[in-house]
């Protein structure tokens, strides 16, 4: 049960931080705050993963920081870490497949979700 609590606490903090970033006043239509969030999340999860390779951390800390905090802040950070892991392992084919499928299928999912919503809730 304590593992779930570590993830929940980190996730709550990550979600609050994501919301805080979204409140930064920015002009323009380019999604700069999402890009910033994803970059910060990728930097943070990369730092945590790199530090965990160099020294031992309690499992609760890794669940709190990687799964909870970074996951609540942005799941893009997890995608980036997994992609980097494939490259680091010399698995370029798997890296490209994962990257193309992740981006392509998620965009397809967005389109299908919007289509389903329009059909379930048509404009009156």
Coordinates of N, CA and C in Angstrom, one line a residue:
X1 N 0.8 -1.2 0.0 CA 0.0 0.0 0.0 C 0.9 1.3 0.0
X2 N 2.0 1.2 0.7 CA 2.8 2.4 0.8 C 3.4 2.8 -0.6
X3 N 3.6 1.9 -1.5 CA 4.0 2.2 -2.9 C 3.0 3.1 -3.6
X4 N 1.7 2.7 -3.4 CA 0.7 3.5 -4.1 C 0.6 4.9 -3.5
X5 N 0.9 5.0 -2.2 CA 0.9 6.3 -1.5 C 2.0 7.2 -2.0
X6 N 3.2 6.6 -2.2 CA 4.3 7.4 -2.8 C 4.0 7.9 -4.2
X7 N 3.4 7.1 -5.0 CA 3.0 7.5 -6.3 C 1.9 8.6 -6.3
X8 N 0.9 8.4 -5.4 CA -0.2 9.3 -5.3 C 0.3 10.7 -4.8
X9 N 1.2 10.7 -3.8 CA 1.8 12.0 -3.3 C 2.6 12.7 -4.4
X10 N 3.4 12.0 -5.1 CA 4.2 12.6 -6.2 C 3.3 13.0 -7.3
X11 N 2.3 12.2 -7.6 CA 1.4 12.6 -8.7 C 0.6 13.8 -8.4
X12 N 0.2 14.0 -7.2 CA -0.5 15.2 -6.8 C 0.4 16.4 -6.9
X13 N 1.6 16.3 -6.4 CA 2.5 17.4 -6.5 C 2.8 17.7 -8.0
X14 N 3.0 16.7 -8.8 CA 3.3 16.9 -10.2 C 2.1 17.6 -10.9
X15 N 0.9 17.2 -10.6 CA -0.3 17.8 -11.3 C -0.4 19.3 -10.8
X16 N -0.1 19.5 -9.6 CA -0.2 20.9 -9.1 C 0.9 21.8 -9.8
X17 N 2.1 21.2 -10.0 CA 3.1 22.0 -10.6 C 2.8 22.2 -12.1
X18 N 2.2 21.2 -12.7 CA 1.7 21.4 -14.1 C 0.7 22.5 -14.2
X19 N -0.2 22.5 -13.3 CA -1.2 23.6 -13.3 C -0.6 25.0 -13.1
X20 N 0.4 25.0 -12.2 CA 1.1 26.3 -11.9 C 1.8 26.8 -13.2
X21 N 2.4 25.9 -13.9 CA 3.1 26.3 -15.2 C 2.0 26.9 -16.1
X22 N 0.9 26.2 -16.2 CA -0.2 26.7 -17.1 C -0.7 28.1 -16.8
X23 N -0.4 28.6 -15.6 CA -0.9 29.9 -15.2 C 0.0 31.0 -15.6
X24 N 1.2 30.7 -16.2 CA 2.2 31.7 -16.6 C 1.5 32.4 -17.8
X25 N 1.5 33.7 -17.7 CA 0.8 34.4 -18.8 C 1.8 34.5 -20.1
X26 N 1.3 33.9 -21.2 CA 2.0 33.8 -22.4 C 1.1 34.2 -23.5
X27 N 1.6 35.0 -24.5 CA 0.8 35.4 -25.6 C 1.1 34.5 -26.8
X28 N 0.2 34.4 -27.7 CA 0.4 33.6 -28.9 C -0.4 32.3 -28.8
X29 N -0.4 31.7 -30.0 CA -1.2 30.4 -30.1 C -0.3 29.2 -30.1
X30 N 1.0 29.4 -30.1 CA 1.9 28.2 -30.0 C 1.9 27.7 -28.6
X31 N 1.8 26.3 -28.4 CA 1.7 25.7 -27.1 C 3.0 25.7 -26.3
X32 N 3.6 26.9 -26.1 CA 4.9 27.1 -25.4 C 4.9 26.5 -24.0
X33 N 3.8 26.6 -23.3 CA 3.8 26.1 -21.9 C 3.8 24.6 -21.8
X34 N 3.1 24.0 -22.8 CA 3.1 22.5 -22.9 C 4.5 22.1 -23.2
X35 N 5.1 22.7 -24.2 CA 6.5 22.4 -24.6 C 7.4 22.6 -23.4
X36 N 7.3 23.7 -22.7 CA 8.1 23.9 -21.5 C 7.9 22.8 -20.4
X37 N 6.6 22.5 -20.2 CA 6.3 21.4 -19.2 C 7.0 20.1 -19.7
X38 N 6.8 19.7 -20.9 CA 7.4 18.5 -21.4 C 8.9 18.5 -21.3
X39 N 9.6 19.6 -21.6 CA 11.0 19.8 -21.5 C 11.5 19.7 -20.1
X40 N 10.8 20.4 -19.2 CA 11.2 20.3 -17.8 C 11.0 18.9 -17.2
X41 N 9.9 18.3 -17.6 CA 9.6 16.9 -17.2 C 10.7 15.9 -17.7
X42 N 11.1 16.1 -18.9 CA 12.1 15.2 -19.5 C 13.5 15.5 -18.8
X43 N 13.8 16.7 -18.6 CA 15.0 17.0 -17.8 C 15.0 16.4 -16.4
X44 N 13.9 16.6 -15.8 CA 13.8 16.1 -14.4 C 13.9 14.6 -14.3
X45 N 13.1 13.9 -15.2 CA 13.2 12.4 -15.1 C 14.5 11.9 -15.6
X46 N 15.2 12.6 -16.5 CA 16.5 12.2 -17.0 C 17.5 12.4 -15.8
X47 N 17.4 13.5 -15.1 CA 18.3 13.7 -14.0 C 18.1 12.6 -12.9
X48 N 16.8 12.3 -12.6 CA 16.5 11.3 -11.6 C 17.0 9.9 -12.0
X49 N 16.8 9.6 -13.2 CA 17.2 8.3 -13.7 C 18.7 8.2 -13.8
X50 N 19.4 9.3 -14.2 CA 20.9 9.3 -14.2 C 21.4 9.2 -12.8
X51 N 20.8 9.9 -11.9 CA 21.3 9.9 -10.5 C 21.1 8.5 -9.9
X52 N 20.0 7.9 -10.2 CA 19.7 6.5 -9.7 C 20.7 5.5 -10.3
X53 N 21.3 5.7 -11.4 CA 22.3 4.8 -11.9 C 23.6 5.0 -11.2
X54 N 23.8 6.2 -10.6 CA 25.1 6.5 -9.9 C 25.1 6.1 -8.4
X55 N 23.9 6.2 -7.8 CA 23.8 5.9 -6.4 C 22.5 5.2 -6.1
X56 N 22.4 4.7 -4.9 CA 21.1 4.0 -4.5 C 20.2 4.9 -3.9
X57 N 18.9 4.8 -4.3 CA 17.8 5.6 -3.7 C 16.8 4.7 -3.2
X58 N 16.1 5.0 -2.1 CA 15.0 4.2 -1.7 C 13.9 4.0 -2.7
X59 N 13.4 2.8 -2.8 CA 12.3 2.6 -3.9 C 11.2 3.6 -3.8
X60 N 10.8 4.0 -2.6 CA 9.7 4.9 -2.4 C 10.1 6.3 -3.0
X61 N 11.3 6.7 -3.0 CA 11.7 8.0 -3.6 C 11.6 7.9 -5.1
X62 N 12.0 6.8 -5.7 CA 11.9 6.6 -7.1 C 10.4 6.6 -7.6
X63 N 9.6 5.9 -6.8 CA 8.2 5.9 -7.1 C 7.6 7.3 -7.0
X64 N 8.0 8.0 -6.0 CA 7.5 9.3 -5.8 C 7.9 10.3 -6.9
X65 N 9.2 10.2 -7.2 CA 9.8 11.2 -8.1 C 9.5 10.8 -9.6
X66 N 9.8 9.6 -10.0 CA 9.7 9.3 -11.4 C 8.3 9.0 -11.8
X67 N 7.6 8.0 -11.1 CA 6.3 7.6 -11.5 C 5.3 8.7 -11.1
X68 N 5.4 9.2 -9.9 CA 4.4 10.1 -9.4 C 4.6 11.6 -9.9
X69 N 5.7 12.2 -9.4 CA 6.0 13.6 -9.7 C 6.1 13.8 -11.2
X70 N 7.0 13.1 -11.9 CA 7.1 13.3 -13.3 C 5.9 12.8 -14.1
X71 N 5.3 11.7 -13.7 CA 4.1 11.2 -14.3 C 2.9 12.2 -14.2
X72 N 2.8 12.8 -13.0 CA 1.7 13.8 -12.8 C 2.0 15.1 -13.5
X73 N 3.3 15.4 -13.7 CA 3.7 16.6 -14.3 C 3.5 16.5 -15.8
X74 N 4.0 15.3 -16.4 CA 3.9 15.0 -17.8 C 4.2 13.6 -18.1
X75 N 3.4 12.9 -18.8 CA 3.8 11.5 -19.1 C 4.8 11.5 -20.3
X76 N 4.9 12.7 -20.9 CA 5.9 12.8 -22.0 C 7.3 12.5 -21.5
X77 N 7.5 12.8 -20.2 CA 8.8 12.6 -19.6 C 9.1 11.1 -19.6
X78 N 8.1 10.3 -19.3 CA 8.3 8.8 -19.3 C 8.6 8.3 -20.7
X79 N 7.8 8.8 -21.6 CA 8.0 8.4 -23.0 C 9.4 8.8 -23.4
X80 N 9.9 10.0 -23.1 CA 11.3 10.4 -23.4 C 12.3 9.5 -22.8
X81 N 12.1 9.2 -21.5 CA 13.1 8.3 -20.8 C 13.1 6.9 -21.5
X82 N 12.0 6.4 -21.8 CA 12.0 5.0 -22.4 C 12.6 5.1 -23.8
X83 N 12.3 6.1 -24.6 CA 13.0 6.3 -25.9 C 14.5 6.4 -25.7
X84 N 14.9 7.2 -24.8 CA 16.4 7.3 -24.6 C 17.0 5.9 -24.2
X85 N 16.2 5.2 -23.4 CA 16.7 3.9 -23.0 C 16.9 2.9 -24.2
X86 N 16.0 3.0 -25.1 CA 16.1 2.2 -26.3 C 17.4 2.6 -27.1
X87 N 17.6 3.9 -27.3 CA 18.8 4.4 -28.0 C 20.0 4.0 -27.2
X88 N 20.0 4.2 -25.9 CA 21.2 3.9 -25.1 C 21.6 2.4 -25.2
X89 N 20.5 1.6 -25.4 CA 20.8 0.1 -25.5 C 21.1 -0.3 -26.9
X90 N 21.2 0.7 -27.8 CA 21.6 0.4 -29.2 C 20.4 -0.2 -30.0
X91 N 19.2 0.1 -29.6 CA 18.1 -0.5 -30.3 C 17.4 0.6 -31.1
X92 N 18.1 1.1 -32.2 CA 17.6 2.2 -33.0 C 16.3 1.8 -33.7
X93 N 16.1 0.6 -34.1 CA 14.9 0.2 -34.8 C 13.7 0.3 -33.8
X94 N 13.9 -0.2 -32.6 CA 12.8 -0.2 -31.6 C 12.6 1.3 -31.2
X95 N 13.6 2.1 -31.1 CA 13.4 3.5 -30.8 C 12.5 4.2 -31.9
X96 N 12.8 4.0 -33.1 CA 12.0 4.6 -34.2 C 10.6 4.1 -34.2
X97 N 10.5 2.8 -34.1 CA 9.1 2.2 -34.1 C 8.3 2.8 -32.9
X98 N 8.9 2.8 -31.7 CA 8.2 3.3 -30.5 C 7.9 4.8 -30.7
X99 N 8.8 5.6 -31.2 CA 8.6 7.0 -31.4 C 7.4 7.2 -32.4
X100 N 7.5 6.6 -33.5 CA 6.5 6.8 -34.6 C 5.2 6.3 -34.1
X101 N 5.1 5.1 -33.5 CA 3.9 4.6 -33.1 C 3.3 5.4 -32.0
X102 N 4.1 5.9 -31.0 CA 3.6 6.7 -29.9 C 3.0 8.0 -30.4
X103 N 3.7 8.7 -31.2 CA 3.2 10.0 -31.7 C 2.0 9.7 -32.6
X104 N 2.2 8.8 -33.6 CA 1.1 8.6 -34.6 C -0.1 8.0 -34.0
X105 N 0.0 7.0 -33.1 CA -1.2 6.4 -32.5 C -1.9 7.4 -31.5
X106 N -1.1 8.2 -30.8 CA -1.7 9.1 -29.9 C -2.5 10.2 -30.7
X107 N -1.9 10.7 -31.8 CA -2.7 11.6 -32.6 C -3.9 11.0 -33.2
X108 N -3.8 9.7 -33.6 CA -5.0 9.0 -34.1 C -6.0 8.9 -33.0
X109 N -5.5 8.6 -31.7 CA -6.4 8.5 -30.6 C -7.2 9.8 -30.3
X110 N -6.4 10.9 -30.4 CA -7.1 12.2 -30.3 C -8.2 12.4 -31.3
X111 N -7.9 12.1 -32.5 CA -8.8 12.3 -33.6 C -10.1 11.4 -33.4
X112 N -9.8 10.1 -33.0 CA -10.9 9.2 -32.8 C -11.8 9.6 -31.6
X113 N -11.1 10.1 -30.5 CA -11.8 10.6 -29.4 C -12.7 11.8 -29.7
X114 N -12.2 12.7 -30.5 CA -13.0 13.9 -30.9 C -14.1 13.4 -31.7
X115 N -13.9 12.5 -32.7 CA -15.0 11.9 -33.5 C -16.1 11.3 -32.7
X116 N -15.7 10.5 -31.7 CA -16.6 9.8 -30.8 C -17.4 10.9 -30.0
X117 N -16.8 11.9 -29.5 CA -17.4 12.9 -28.7 C -18.5 13.7 -29.6
X118 N -18.1 14.0 -30.8 CA -19.0 14.7 -31.7 C -20.2 13.8 -32.0
X119 N -20.0 12.5 -32.1 CA -21.2 11.7 -32.4 C -22.1 11.4 -31.2
X120 N -21.4 11.4 -30.0 CA -22.2 11.2 -28.8 C -22.9 12.5 -28.4
X121 N -22.2 13.6 -28.6 CA -22.8 14.9 -28.2 C -22.8 15.8 -29.4
X122 N -23.7 15.6 -30.3 CA -23.8 16.5 -31.5 C -24.2 17.9 -31.0
X123 N -23.8 18.9 -31.8 CA -24.2 20.3 -31.6 C -25.7 20.4 -31.7
X124 N -26.3 21.1 -30.8 CA -27.8 21.3 -30.9 C -28.2 22.3 -31.9

